[in-house]
PDB file of C-alpha atoms and ligand atoms in Angstrom:
ATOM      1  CA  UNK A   1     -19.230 -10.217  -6.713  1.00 45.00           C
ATOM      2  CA  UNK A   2     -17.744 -12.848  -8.997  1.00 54.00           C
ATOM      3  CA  UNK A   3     -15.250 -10.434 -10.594  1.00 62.00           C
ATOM      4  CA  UNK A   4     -13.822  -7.053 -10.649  1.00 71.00           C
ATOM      5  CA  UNK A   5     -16.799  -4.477 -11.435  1.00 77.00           C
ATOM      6  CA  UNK A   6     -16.362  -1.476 -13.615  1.00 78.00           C
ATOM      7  CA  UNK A   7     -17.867   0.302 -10.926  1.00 82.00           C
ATOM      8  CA  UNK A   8     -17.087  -0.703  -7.370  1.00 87.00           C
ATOM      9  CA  UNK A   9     -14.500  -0.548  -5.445  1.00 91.00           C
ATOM     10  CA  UNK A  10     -13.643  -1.268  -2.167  1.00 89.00           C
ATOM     11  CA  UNK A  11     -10.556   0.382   0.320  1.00 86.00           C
ATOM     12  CA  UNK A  12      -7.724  -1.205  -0.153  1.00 86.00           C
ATOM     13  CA  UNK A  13      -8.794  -2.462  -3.630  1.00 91.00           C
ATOM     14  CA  UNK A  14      -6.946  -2.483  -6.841  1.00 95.00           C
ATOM     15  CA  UNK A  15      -8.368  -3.320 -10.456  1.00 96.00           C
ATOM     16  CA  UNK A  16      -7.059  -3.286 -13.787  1.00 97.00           C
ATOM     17  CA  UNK A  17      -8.221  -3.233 -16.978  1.00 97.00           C
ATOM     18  CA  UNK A  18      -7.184  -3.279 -20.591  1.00 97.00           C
ATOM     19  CA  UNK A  19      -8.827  -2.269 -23.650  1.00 95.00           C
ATOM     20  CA  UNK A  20      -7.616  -1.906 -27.903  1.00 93.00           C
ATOM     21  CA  UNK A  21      -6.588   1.581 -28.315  1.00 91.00           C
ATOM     22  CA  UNK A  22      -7.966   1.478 -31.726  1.00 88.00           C
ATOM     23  CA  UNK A  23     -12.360   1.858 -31.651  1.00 87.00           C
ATOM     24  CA  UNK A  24     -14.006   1.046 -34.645  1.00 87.00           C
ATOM     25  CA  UNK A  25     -15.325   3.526 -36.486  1.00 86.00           C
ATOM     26  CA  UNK A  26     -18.944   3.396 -35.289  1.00 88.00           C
ATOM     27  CA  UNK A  27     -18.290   3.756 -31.948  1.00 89.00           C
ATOM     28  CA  UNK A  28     -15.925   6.764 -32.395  1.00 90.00           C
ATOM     29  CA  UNK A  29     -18.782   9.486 -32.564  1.00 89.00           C
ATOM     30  CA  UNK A  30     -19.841   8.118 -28.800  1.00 91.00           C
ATOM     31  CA  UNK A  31     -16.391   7.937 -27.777  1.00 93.00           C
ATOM     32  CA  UNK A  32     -15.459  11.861 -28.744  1.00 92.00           C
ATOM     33  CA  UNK A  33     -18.910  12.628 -27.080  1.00 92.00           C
ATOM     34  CA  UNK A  34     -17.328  11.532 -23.535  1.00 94.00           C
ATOM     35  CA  UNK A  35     -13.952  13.639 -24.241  1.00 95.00           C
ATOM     36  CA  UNK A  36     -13.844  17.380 -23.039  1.00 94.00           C
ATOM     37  CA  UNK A  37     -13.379  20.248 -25.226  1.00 93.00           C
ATOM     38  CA  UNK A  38     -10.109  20.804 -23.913  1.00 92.00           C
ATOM     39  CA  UNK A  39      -9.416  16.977 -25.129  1.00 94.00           C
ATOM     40  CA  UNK A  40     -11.232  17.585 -28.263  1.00 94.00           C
ATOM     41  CA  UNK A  41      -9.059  20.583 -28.764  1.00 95.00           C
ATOM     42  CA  UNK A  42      -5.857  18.630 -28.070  1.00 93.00           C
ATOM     43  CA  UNK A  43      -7.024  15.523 -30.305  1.00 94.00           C
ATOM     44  CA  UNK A  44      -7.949  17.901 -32.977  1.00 93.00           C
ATOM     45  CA  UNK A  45      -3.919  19.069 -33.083  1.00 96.00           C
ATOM     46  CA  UNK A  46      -2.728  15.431 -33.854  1.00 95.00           C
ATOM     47  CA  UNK A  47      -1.487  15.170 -37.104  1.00 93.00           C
ATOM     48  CA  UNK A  48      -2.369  11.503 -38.253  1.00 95.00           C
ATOM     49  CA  UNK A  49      -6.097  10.853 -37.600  1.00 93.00           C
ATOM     50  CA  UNK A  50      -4.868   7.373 -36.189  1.00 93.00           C
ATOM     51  CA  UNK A  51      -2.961   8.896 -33.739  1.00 93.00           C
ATOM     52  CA  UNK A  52      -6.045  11.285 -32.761  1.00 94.00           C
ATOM     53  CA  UNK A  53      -8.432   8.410 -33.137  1.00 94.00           C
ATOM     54  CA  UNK A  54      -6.416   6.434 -30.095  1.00 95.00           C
ATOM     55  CA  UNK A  55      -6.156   9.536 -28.486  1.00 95.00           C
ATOM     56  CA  UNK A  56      -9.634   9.884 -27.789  1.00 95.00           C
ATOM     57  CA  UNK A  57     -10.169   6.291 -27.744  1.00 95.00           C
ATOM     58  CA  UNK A  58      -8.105   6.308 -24.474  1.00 96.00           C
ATOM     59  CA  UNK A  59      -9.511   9.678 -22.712  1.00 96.00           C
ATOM     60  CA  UNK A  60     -12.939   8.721 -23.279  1.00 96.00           C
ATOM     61  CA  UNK A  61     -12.704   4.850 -21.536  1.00 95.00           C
ATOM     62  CA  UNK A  62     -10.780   6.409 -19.255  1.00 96.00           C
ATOM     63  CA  UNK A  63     -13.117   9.102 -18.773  1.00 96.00           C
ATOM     64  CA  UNK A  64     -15.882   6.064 -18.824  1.00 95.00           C
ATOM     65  CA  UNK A  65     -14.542   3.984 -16.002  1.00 96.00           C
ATOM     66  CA  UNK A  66     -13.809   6.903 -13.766  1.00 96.00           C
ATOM     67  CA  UNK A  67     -17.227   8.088 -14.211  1.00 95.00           C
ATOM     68  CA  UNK A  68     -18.851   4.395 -13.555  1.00 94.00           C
ATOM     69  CA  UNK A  69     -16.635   4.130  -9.893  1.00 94.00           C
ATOM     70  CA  UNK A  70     -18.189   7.775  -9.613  1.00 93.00           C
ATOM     71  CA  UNK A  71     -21.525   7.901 -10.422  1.00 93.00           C
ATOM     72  CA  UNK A  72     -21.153  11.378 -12.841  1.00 93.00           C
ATOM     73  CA  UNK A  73     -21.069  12.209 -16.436  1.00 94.00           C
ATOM     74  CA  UNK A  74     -17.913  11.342 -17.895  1.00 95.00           C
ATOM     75  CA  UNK A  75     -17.622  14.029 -20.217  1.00 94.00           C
ATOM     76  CA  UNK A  76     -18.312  16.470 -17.032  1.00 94.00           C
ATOM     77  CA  UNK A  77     -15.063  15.095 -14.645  1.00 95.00           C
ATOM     78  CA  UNK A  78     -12.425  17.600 -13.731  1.00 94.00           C
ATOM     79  CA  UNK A  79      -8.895  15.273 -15.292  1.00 95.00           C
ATOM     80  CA  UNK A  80      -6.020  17.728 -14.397  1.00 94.00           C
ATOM     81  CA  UNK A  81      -2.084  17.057 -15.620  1.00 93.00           C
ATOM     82  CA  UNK A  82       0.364  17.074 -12.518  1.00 94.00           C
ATOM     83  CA  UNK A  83       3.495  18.890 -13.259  1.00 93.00           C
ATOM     84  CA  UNK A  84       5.038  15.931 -14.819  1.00 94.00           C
ATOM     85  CA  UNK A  85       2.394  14.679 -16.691  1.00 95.00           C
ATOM     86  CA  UNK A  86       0.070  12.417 -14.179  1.00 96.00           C
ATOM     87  CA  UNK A  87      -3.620  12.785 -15.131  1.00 96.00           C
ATOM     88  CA  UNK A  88      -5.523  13.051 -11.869  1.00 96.00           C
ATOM     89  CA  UNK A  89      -8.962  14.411 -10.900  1.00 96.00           C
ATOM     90  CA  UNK A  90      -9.473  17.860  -9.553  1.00 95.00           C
ATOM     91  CA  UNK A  91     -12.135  17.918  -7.113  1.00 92.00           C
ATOM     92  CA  UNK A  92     -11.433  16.827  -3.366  1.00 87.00           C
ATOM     93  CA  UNK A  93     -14.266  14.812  -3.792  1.00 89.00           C
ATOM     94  CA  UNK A  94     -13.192  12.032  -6.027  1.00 91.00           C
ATOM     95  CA  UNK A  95      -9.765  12.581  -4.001  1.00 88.00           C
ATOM     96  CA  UNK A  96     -10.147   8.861  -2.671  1.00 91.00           C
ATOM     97  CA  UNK A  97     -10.031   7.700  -6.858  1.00 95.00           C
ATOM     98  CA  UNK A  98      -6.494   6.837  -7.721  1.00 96.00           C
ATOM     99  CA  UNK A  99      -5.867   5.773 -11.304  1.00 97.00           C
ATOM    100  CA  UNK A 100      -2.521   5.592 -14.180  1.00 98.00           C
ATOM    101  CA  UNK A 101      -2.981   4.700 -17.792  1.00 98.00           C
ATOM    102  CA  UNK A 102       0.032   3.024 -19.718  1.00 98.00           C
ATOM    103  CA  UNK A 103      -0.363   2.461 -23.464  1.00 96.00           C
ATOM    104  CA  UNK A 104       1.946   0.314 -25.680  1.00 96.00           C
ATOM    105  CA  UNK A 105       0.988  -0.622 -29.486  1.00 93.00           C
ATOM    106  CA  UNK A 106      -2.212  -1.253 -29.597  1.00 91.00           C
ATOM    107  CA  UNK A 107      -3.204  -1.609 -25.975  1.00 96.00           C
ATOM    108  CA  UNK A 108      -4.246   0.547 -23.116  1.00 97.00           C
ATOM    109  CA  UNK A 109      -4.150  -0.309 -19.423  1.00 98.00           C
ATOM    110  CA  UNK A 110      -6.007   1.117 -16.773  1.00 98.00           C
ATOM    111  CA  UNK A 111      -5.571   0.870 -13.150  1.00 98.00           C
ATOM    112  CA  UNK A 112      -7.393   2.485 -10.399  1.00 97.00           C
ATOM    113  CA  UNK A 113      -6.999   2.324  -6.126  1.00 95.00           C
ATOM    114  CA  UNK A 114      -8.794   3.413  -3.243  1.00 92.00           C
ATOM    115  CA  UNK A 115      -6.675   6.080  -0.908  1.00 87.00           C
ATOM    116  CA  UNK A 116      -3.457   5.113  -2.168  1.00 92.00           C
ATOM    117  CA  UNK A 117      -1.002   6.834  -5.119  1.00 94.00           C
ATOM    118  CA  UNK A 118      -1.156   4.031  -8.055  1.00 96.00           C
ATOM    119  CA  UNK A 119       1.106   3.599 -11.277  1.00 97.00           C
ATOM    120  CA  UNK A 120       1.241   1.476 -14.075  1.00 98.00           C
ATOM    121  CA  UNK A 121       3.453   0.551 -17.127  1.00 98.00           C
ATOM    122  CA  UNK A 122       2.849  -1.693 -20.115  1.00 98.00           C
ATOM    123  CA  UNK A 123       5.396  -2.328 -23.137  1.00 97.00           C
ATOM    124  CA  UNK A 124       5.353  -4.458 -26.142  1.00 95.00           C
ATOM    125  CA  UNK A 125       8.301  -6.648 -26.001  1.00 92.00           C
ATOM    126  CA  UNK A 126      10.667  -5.596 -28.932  1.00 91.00           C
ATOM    127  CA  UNK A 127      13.606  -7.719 -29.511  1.00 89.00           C
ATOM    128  CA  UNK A 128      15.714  -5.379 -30.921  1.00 91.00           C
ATOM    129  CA  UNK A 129      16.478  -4.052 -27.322  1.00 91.00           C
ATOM    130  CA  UNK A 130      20.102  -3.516 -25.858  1.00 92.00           C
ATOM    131  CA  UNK A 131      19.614  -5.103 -22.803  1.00 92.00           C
ATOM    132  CA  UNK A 132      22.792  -4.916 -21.324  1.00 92.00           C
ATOM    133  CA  UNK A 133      23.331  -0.957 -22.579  1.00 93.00           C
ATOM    134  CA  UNK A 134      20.170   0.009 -21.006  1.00 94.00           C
ATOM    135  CA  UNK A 135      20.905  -2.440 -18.017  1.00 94.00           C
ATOM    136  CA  UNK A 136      24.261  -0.381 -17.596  1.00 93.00           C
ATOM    137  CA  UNK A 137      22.729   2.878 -17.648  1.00 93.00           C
ATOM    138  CA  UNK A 138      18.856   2.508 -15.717  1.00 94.00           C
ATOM    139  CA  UNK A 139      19.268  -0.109 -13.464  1.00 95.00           C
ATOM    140  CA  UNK A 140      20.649  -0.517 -10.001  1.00 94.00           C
ATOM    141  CA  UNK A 141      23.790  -2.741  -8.507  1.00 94.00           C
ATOM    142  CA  UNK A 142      21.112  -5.054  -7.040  1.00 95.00           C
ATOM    143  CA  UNK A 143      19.070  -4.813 -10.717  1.00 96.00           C
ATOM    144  CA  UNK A 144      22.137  -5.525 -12.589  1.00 96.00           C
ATOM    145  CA  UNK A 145      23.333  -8.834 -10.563  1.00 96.00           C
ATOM    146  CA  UNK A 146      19.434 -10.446 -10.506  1.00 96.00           C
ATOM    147  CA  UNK A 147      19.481  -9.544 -14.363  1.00 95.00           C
ATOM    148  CA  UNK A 148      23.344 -11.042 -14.624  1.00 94.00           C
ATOM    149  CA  UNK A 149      22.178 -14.381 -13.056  1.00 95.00           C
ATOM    150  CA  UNK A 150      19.674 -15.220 -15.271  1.00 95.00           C
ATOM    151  CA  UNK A 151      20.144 -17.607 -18.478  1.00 94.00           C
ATOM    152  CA  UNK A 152      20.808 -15.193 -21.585  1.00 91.00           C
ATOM    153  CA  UNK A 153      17.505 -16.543 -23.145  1.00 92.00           C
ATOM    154  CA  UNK A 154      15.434 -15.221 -20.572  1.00 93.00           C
ATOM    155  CA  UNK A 155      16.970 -11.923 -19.881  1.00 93.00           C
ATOM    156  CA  UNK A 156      15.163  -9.927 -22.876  1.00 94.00           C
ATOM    157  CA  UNK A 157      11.847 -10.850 -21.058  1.00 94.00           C
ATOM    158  CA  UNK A 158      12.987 -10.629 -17.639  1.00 95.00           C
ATOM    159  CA  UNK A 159      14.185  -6.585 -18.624  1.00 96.00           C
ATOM    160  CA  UNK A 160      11.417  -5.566 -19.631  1.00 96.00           C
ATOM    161  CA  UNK A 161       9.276  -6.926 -16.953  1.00 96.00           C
ATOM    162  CA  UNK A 162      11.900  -5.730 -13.907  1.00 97.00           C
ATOM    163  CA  UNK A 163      11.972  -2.155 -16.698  1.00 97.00           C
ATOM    164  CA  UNK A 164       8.253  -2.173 -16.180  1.00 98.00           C
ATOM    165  CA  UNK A 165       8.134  -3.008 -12.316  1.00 97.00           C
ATOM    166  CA  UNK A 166      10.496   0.366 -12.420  1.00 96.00           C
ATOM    167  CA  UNK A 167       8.278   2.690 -14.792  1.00 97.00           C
ATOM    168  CA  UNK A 168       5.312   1.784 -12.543  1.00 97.00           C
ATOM    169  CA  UNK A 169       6.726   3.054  -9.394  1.00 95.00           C
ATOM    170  CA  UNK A 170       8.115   6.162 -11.041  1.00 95.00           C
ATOM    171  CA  UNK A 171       4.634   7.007 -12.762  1.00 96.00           C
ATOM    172  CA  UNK A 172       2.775   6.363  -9.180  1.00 95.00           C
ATOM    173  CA  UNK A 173       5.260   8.739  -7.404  1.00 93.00           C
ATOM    174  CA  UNK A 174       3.975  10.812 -10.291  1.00 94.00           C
ATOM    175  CA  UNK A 175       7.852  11.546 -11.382  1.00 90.00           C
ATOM    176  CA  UNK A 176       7.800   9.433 -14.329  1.00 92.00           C
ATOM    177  CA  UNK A 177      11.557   9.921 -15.814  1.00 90.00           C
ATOM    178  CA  UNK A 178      12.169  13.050 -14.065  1.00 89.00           C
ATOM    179  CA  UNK A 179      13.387  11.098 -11.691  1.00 88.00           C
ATOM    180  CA  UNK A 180      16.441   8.739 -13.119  1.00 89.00           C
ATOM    181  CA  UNK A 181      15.308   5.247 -13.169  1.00 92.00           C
ATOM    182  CA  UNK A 182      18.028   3.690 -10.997  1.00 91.00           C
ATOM    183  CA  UNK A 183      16.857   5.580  -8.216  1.00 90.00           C
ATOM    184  CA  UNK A 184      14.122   3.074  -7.866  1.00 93.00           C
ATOM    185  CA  UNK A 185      14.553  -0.113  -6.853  1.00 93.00           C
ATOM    186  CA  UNK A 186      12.150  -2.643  -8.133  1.00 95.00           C
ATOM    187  CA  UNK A 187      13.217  -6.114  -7.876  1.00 95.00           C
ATOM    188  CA  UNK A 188      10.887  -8.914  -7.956  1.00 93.00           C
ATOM    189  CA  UNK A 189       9.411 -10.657  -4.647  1.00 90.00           C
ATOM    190  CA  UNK A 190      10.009  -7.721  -2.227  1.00 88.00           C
ATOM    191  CA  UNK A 191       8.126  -4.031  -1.831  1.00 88.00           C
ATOM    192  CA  UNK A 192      10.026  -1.508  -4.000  1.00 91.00           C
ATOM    193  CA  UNK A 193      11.512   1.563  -2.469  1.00 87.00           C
ATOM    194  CA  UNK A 194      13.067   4.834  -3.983  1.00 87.00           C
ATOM    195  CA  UNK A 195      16.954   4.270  -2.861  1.00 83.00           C
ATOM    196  CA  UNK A 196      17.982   5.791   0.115  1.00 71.00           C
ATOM    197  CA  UNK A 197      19.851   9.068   0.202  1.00 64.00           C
ATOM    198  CA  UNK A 198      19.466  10.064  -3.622  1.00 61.00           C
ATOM    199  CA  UNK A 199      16.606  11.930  -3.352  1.00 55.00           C
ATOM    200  CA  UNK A 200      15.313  13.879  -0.505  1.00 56.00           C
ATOM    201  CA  UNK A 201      12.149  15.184  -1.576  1.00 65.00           C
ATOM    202  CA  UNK A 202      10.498  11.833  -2.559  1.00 71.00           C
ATOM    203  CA  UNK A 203       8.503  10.215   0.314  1.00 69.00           C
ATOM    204  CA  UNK A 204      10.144   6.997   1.651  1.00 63.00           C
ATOM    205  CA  UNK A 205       7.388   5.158   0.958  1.00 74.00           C
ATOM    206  CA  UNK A 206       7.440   0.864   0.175  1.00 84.00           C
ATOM    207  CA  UNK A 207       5.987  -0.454  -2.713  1.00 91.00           C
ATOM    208  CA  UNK A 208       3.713  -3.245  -3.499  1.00 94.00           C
ATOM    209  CA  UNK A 209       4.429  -4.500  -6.994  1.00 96.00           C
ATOM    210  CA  UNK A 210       3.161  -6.642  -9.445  1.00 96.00           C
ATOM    211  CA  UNK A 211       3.146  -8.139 -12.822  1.00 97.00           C
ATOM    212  CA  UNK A 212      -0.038  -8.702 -14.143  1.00 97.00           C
ATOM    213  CA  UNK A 213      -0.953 -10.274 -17.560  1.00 97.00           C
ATOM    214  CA  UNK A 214      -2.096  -7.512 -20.230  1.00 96.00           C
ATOM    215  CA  UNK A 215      -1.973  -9.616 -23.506  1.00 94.00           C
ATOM    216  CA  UNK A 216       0.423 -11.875 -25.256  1.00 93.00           C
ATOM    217  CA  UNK A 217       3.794 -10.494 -26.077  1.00 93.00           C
ATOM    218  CA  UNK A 218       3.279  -7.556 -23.401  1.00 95.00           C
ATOM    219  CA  UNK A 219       4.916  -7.170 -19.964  1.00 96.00           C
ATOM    220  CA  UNK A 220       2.973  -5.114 -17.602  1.00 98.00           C
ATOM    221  CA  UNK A 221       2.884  -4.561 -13.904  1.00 98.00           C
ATOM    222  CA  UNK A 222       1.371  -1.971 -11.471  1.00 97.00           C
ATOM    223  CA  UNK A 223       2.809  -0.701  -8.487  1.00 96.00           C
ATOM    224  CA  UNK A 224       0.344   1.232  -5.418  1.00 95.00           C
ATOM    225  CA  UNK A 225       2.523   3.211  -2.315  1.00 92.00           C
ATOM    226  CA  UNK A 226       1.694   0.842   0.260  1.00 88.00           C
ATOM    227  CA  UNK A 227       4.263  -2.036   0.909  1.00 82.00           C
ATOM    228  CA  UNK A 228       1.937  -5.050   1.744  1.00 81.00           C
ATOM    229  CA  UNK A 229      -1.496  -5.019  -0.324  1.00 84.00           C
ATOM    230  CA  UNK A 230      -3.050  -7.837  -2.380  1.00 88.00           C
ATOM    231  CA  UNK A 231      -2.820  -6.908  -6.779  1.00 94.00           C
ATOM    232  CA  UNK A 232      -4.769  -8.329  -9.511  1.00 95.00           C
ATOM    233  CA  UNK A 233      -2.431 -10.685 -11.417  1.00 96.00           C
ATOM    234  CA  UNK A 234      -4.337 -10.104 -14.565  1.00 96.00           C
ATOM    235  CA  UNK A 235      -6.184  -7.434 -16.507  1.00 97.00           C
ATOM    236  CA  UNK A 236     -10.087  -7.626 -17.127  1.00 96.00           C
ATOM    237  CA  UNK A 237     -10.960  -6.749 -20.835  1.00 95.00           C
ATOM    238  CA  UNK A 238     -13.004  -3.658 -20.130  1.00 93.00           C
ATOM    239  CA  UNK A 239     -16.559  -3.742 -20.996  1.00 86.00           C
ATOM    240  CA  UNK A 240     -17.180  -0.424 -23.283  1.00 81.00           C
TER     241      UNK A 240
HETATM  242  C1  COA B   1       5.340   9.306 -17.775  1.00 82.47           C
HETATM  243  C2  COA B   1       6.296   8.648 -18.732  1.00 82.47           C
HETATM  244  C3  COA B   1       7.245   7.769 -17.918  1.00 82.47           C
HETATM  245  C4  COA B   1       5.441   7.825 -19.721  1.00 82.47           C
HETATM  246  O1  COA B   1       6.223   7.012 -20.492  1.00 82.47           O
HETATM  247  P1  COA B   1       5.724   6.124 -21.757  1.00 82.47           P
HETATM  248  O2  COA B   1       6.313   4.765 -21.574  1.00 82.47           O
HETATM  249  O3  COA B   1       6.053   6.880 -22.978  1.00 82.47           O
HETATM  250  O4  COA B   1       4.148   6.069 -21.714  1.00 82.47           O
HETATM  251  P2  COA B   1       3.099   5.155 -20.915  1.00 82.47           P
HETATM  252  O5  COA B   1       2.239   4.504 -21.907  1.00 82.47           O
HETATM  253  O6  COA B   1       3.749   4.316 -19.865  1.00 82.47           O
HETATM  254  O7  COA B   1       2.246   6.249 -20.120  1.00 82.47           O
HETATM  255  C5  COA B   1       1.588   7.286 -20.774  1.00 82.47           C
HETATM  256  C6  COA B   1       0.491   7.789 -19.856  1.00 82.47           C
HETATM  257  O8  COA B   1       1.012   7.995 -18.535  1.00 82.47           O
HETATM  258  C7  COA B   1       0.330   9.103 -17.945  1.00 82.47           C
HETATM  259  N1  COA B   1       1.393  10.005 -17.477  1.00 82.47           N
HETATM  260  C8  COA B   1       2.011  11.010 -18.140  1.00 82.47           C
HETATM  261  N2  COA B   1       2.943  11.572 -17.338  1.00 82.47           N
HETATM  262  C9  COA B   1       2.918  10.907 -16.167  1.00 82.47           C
HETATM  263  C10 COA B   1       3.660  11.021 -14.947  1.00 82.47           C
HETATM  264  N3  COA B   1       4.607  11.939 -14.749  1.00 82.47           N
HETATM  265  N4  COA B   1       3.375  10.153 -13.952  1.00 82.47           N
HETATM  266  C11 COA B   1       2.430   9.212 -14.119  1.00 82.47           C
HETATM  267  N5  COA B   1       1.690   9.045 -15.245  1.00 82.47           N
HETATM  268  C12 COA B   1       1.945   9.890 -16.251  1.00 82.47           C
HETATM  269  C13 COA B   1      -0.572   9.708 -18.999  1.00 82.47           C
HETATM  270  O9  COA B   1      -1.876   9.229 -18.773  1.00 82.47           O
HETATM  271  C14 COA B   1      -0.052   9.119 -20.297  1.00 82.47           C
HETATM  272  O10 COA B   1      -1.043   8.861 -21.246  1.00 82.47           O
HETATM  273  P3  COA B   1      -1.576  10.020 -22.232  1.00 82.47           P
HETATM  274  O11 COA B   1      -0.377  10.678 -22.796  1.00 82.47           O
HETATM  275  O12 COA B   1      -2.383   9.274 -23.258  1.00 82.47           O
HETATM  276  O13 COA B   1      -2.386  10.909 -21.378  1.00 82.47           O
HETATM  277  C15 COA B   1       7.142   9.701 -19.503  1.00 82.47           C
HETATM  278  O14 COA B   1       6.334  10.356 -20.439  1.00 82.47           O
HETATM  279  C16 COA B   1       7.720  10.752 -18.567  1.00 82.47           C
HETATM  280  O15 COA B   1       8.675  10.514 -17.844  1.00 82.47           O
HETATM  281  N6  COA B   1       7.179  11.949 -18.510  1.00 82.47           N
HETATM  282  C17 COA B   1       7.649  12.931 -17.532  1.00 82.47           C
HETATM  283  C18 COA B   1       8.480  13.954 -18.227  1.00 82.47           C
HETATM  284  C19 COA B   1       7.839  15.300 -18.142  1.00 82.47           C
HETATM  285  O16 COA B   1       7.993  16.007 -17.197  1.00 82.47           O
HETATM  286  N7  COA B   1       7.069  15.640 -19.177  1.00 82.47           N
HETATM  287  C20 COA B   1       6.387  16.866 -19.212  1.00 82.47           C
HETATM  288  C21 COA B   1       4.906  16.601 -19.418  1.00 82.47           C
HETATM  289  S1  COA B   1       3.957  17.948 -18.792  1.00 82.47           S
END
């Protein structure tokens, strides 16, 4: 195998992949084909047809590359919401299939794991962020100084990467915000961990955390509960 495969996957293996969220218009019809009626239902509720248009867009290659690592139907696969949100499959059998979707403008990002919990995050760099407010009020001690010691020209960048080092942990631990951002600590070079004390009930599980490249003017990254495993540093354009 020269590559990551839409359709293999070996323990202990991670892939991502990105895709537009916008589908042009003639692939639409087979794209809502792949979506359940449950889906349909919810895209059918969106009130700008762009908005439902990505909507399904995302299910359905979701629903796609799930089905291709699976071998069934994609419109057929159980997807279930956790109580915060996570989309996960609901049959013991595909219990070994991890996967987390992150969306941002006009780009989705899928990644997927063998026997271990997976998250990822993607945003659009805006510059109109206050760094230093949100810094303040999401980050931790540790956060705050690696942030503080960096030249002021690279700190917009270097936010939003450590912000989405942070988002991916929280959305593997399937939390997402429920659980207040500086409870995880996510600095770069070292396994993340959910700080000590704060929060009983989360499992005091290490890390591994990446940044991967999504597309220009993004900062993504992907983080799977398991401090020492090997991640893609970039995203394969998915093939449907
Ligand atoms: C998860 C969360 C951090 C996403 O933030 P975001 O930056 O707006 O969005 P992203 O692009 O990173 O991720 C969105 C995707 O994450 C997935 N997701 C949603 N909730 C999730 C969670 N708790 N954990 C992991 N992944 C989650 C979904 O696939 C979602 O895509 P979809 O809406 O198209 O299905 C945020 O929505 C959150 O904290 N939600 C939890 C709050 C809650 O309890 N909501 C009630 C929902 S039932």
């Amino acid at each position: 195998m020269t590559g990551p495969e839409p359709d293999r996957l070996q323990p202990g293996e991670v892939q991502l992949w990105r895709a537009a969220l916008t589908a042009p218009p003639d692939e639409l019809g087979d794209l809502t084909e792949c979506v359940s009626p449950t889906e349909r239902e919810r895209a059918s509720r969106f009130y700008a047809a762009t908005d439902r248009d990505r909507y399904v867009a995302g299910r359905a290659r979701l629903r796609r590359l799930l089905a291709g690592y699976l071998r069934a139907d994609p419109a057929e696969l159980p997807l279930a919401i956790g109580p915060h949100g996570k989309p996960y499959l609901a049959d013991p059998a595909a219990g070994w299939l991890a996967f987390n979707v992150a969306h941002s403008r006009d780009l989705i990002v899928y990644a997927v794991a063998r026997g271990h919990d997976i998250g990822v995050d993607v945003e659009w760099v805006r510059p109109d962020l206050d760094v230093d407010g949100l810094t303040r009020r999401f980050f931790t001690a540790a956060e705050r100084r690696w942030l503080e010691r960096l030249p002021t020209e690279r700190r917009l960048a270097a936010f939003v990467a450590l912000w989405t080092r942070k988002e991916a942990v929280l959305k593997g631990l399937g939390l997402g915000l429920t659980l207040p951002p500086q409870q995880v600590e996510a600095l770069p070079g070292r396994p993340a961990r959910v700080v000590p004390g704060v929060e009983a009930t989360v499992a005091p599980v290490r890390w591994s955390v990446a940044a991967f490249a999504a597309g220009t003017g993004y900062r993504a990254a992907v983080a799977v509960a398991s401090p020492a495993l090997r991640l893609p540093r970039t995203a394969a354009p998915l093939p449907y």
